[in-house]
Coordinates of C-alpha atoms in Angstrom, one line a residue:
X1 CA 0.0 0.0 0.0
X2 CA 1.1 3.3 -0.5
X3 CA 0.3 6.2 0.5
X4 CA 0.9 9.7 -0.9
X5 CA 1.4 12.5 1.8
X6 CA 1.3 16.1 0.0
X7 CA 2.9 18.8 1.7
X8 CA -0.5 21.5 2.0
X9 CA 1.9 24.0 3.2
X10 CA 3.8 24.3 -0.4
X11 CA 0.5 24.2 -2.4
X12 CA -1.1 26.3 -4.4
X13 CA -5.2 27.3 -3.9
X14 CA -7.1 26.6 -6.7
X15 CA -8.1 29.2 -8.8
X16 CA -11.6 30.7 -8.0
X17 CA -13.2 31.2 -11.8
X18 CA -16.1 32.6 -10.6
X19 CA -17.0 36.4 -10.8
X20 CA -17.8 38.4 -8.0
X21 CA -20.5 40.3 -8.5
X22 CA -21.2 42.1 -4.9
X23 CA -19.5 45.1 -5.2
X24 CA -21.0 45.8 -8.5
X25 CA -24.4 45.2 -7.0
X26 CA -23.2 47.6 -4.3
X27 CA -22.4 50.2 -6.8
X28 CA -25.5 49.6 -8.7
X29 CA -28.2 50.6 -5.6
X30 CA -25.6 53.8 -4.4
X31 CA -26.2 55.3 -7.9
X32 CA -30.1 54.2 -7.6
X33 CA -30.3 56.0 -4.5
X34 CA -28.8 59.2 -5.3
X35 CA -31.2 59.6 -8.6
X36 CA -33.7 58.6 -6.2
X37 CA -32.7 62.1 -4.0
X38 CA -31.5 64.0 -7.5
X39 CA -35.0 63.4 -9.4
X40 CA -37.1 65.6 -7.5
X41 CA -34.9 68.3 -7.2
X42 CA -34.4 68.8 -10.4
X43 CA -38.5 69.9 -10.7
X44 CA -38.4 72.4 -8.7
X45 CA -40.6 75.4 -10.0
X46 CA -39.7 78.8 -10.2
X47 CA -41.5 82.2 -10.8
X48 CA -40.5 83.2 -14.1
X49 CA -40.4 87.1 -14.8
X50 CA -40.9 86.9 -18.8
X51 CA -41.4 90.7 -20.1
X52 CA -38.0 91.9 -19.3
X53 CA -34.7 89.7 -20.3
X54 CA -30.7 90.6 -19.7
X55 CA -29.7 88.3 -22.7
X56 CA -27.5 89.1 -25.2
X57 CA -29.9 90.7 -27.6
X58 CA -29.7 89.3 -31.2
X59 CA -29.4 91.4 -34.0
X60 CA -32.8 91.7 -35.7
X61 CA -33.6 92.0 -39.9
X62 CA -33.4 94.4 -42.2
X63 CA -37.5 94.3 -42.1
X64 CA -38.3 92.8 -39.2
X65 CA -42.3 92.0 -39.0
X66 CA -44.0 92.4 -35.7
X67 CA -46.9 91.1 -34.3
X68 CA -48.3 93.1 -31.2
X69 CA -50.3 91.7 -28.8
X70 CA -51.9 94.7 -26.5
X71 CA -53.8 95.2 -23.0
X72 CA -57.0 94.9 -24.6
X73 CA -56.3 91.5 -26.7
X74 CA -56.3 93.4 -29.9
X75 CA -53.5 92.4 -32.5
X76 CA -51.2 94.0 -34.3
X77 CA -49.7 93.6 -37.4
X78 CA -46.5 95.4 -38.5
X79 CA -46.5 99.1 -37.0
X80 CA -50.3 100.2 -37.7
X81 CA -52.4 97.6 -39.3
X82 CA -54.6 96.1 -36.5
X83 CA -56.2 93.0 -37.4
X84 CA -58.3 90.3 -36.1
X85 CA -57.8 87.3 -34.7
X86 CA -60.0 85.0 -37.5
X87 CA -57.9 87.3 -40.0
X88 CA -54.5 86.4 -38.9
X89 CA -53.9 83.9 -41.1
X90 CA -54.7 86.0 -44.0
X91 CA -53.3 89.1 -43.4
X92 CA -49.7 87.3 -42.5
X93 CA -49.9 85.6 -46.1
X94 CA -50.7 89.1 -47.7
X95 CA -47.6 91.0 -45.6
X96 CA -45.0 87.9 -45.4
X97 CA -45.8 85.0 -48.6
X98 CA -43.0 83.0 -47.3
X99 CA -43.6 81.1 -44.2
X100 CA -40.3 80.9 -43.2
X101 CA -40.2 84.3 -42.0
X102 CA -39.5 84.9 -38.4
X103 CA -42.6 86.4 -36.6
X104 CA -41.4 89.0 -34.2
X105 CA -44.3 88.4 -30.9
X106 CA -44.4 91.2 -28.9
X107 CA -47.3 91.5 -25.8
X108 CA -47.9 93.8 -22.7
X109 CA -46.8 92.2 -19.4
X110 CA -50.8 92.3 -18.3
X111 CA -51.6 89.9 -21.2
X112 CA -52.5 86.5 -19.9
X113 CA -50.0 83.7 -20.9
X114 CA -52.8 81.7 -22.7
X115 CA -53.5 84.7 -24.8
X116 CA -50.1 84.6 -26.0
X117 CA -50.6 80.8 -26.4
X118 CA -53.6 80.9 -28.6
X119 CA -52.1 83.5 -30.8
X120 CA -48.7 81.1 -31.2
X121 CA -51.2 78.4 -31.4
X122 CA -52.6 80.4 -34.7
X123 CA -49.4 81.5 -35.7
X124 CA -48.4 77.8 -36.0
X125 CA -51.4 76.8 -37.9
X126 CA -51.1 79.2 -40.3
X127 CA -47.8 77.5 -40.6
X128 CA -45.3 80.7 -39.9
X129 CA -43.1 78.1 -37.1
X130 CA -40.6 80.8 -36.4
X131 CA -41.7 82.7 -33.5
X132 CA -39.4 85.3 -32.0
X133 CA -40.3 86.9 -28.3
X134 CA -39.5 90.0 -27.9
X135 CA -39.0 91.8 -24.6
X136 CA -37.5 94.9 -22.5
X137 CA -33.9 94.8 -22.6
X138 CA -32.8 95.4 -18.9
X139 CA -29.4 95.7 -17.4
X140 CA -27.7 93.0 -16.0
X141 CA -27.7 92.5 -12.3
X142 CA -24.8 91.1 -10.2
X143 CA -25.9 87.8 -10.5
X144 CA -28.0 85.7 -12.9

């Protein structure tokens, strides 16, 4: 009989060929959570003061082509040609043929955003998409 004695002190582990996969799952819910805490901040709502704006302002056209929007919901077309709202359409196709005109939206801060909506709204049908709003240029302020 013989017996083989092997010296455990001299060999070598197996090799583990299995992956570990804990510290991935543990990376995995750390990033879950902080979306988790992230998500609703990025929501948050914010009074928006529209009328007057800081930007940069753009250079405008040669010919630029206002519409006006004022206190009493009557439009504007251009400098003097008021117009109605039915007759948008109409009169924008008589003053600007080619729809790819840039529309220069101008309102009074007391008009109510969904007037301004439903006149973009109209705008849009008639199929003039380039909307520009224009607004006070104001100073900018220390901060944002």
């Amino acid at each position: 009989m013989a017996f083989h004695i092997q010296d455990t002190s001299t060999a070598d582990l197996p090799d583990n060929h299995e992956i570990n996969v804990t510290p991935f799952i543990d990376v995995m819910l750390v990033l879950l959570i902080i979306f988790m805490v992230a998500a609703p901040l990025a929501t948050v709502s914010v009074p928006v003061d529209l009328p007057a704006s800081s930007a940069t302002p753009q250079p405008t056209p040669d010919e630029p082509l206002y519409l006006t929007i004022q206190t009493d919901l009557s439009l504007t077309l251009g400098d003097d040609l008021e117009v109605e709202r039915e007759r948008l359409a109409d009169n924008l196709r008589q003053l600007a043929p080619d729809e790819e005109q840039r529309i220069f939206l101008r309102a009074d801060q007391s008009v109510p955003y969904g007037e301004l909506m439903e006149v973009m709204n109209v705008l849009g049908s008639a199929g003039y998409l380039k909307v520009a709003l224009v607004g006070l240029e104001r100073p900018a302020e220390g901060g944002l």
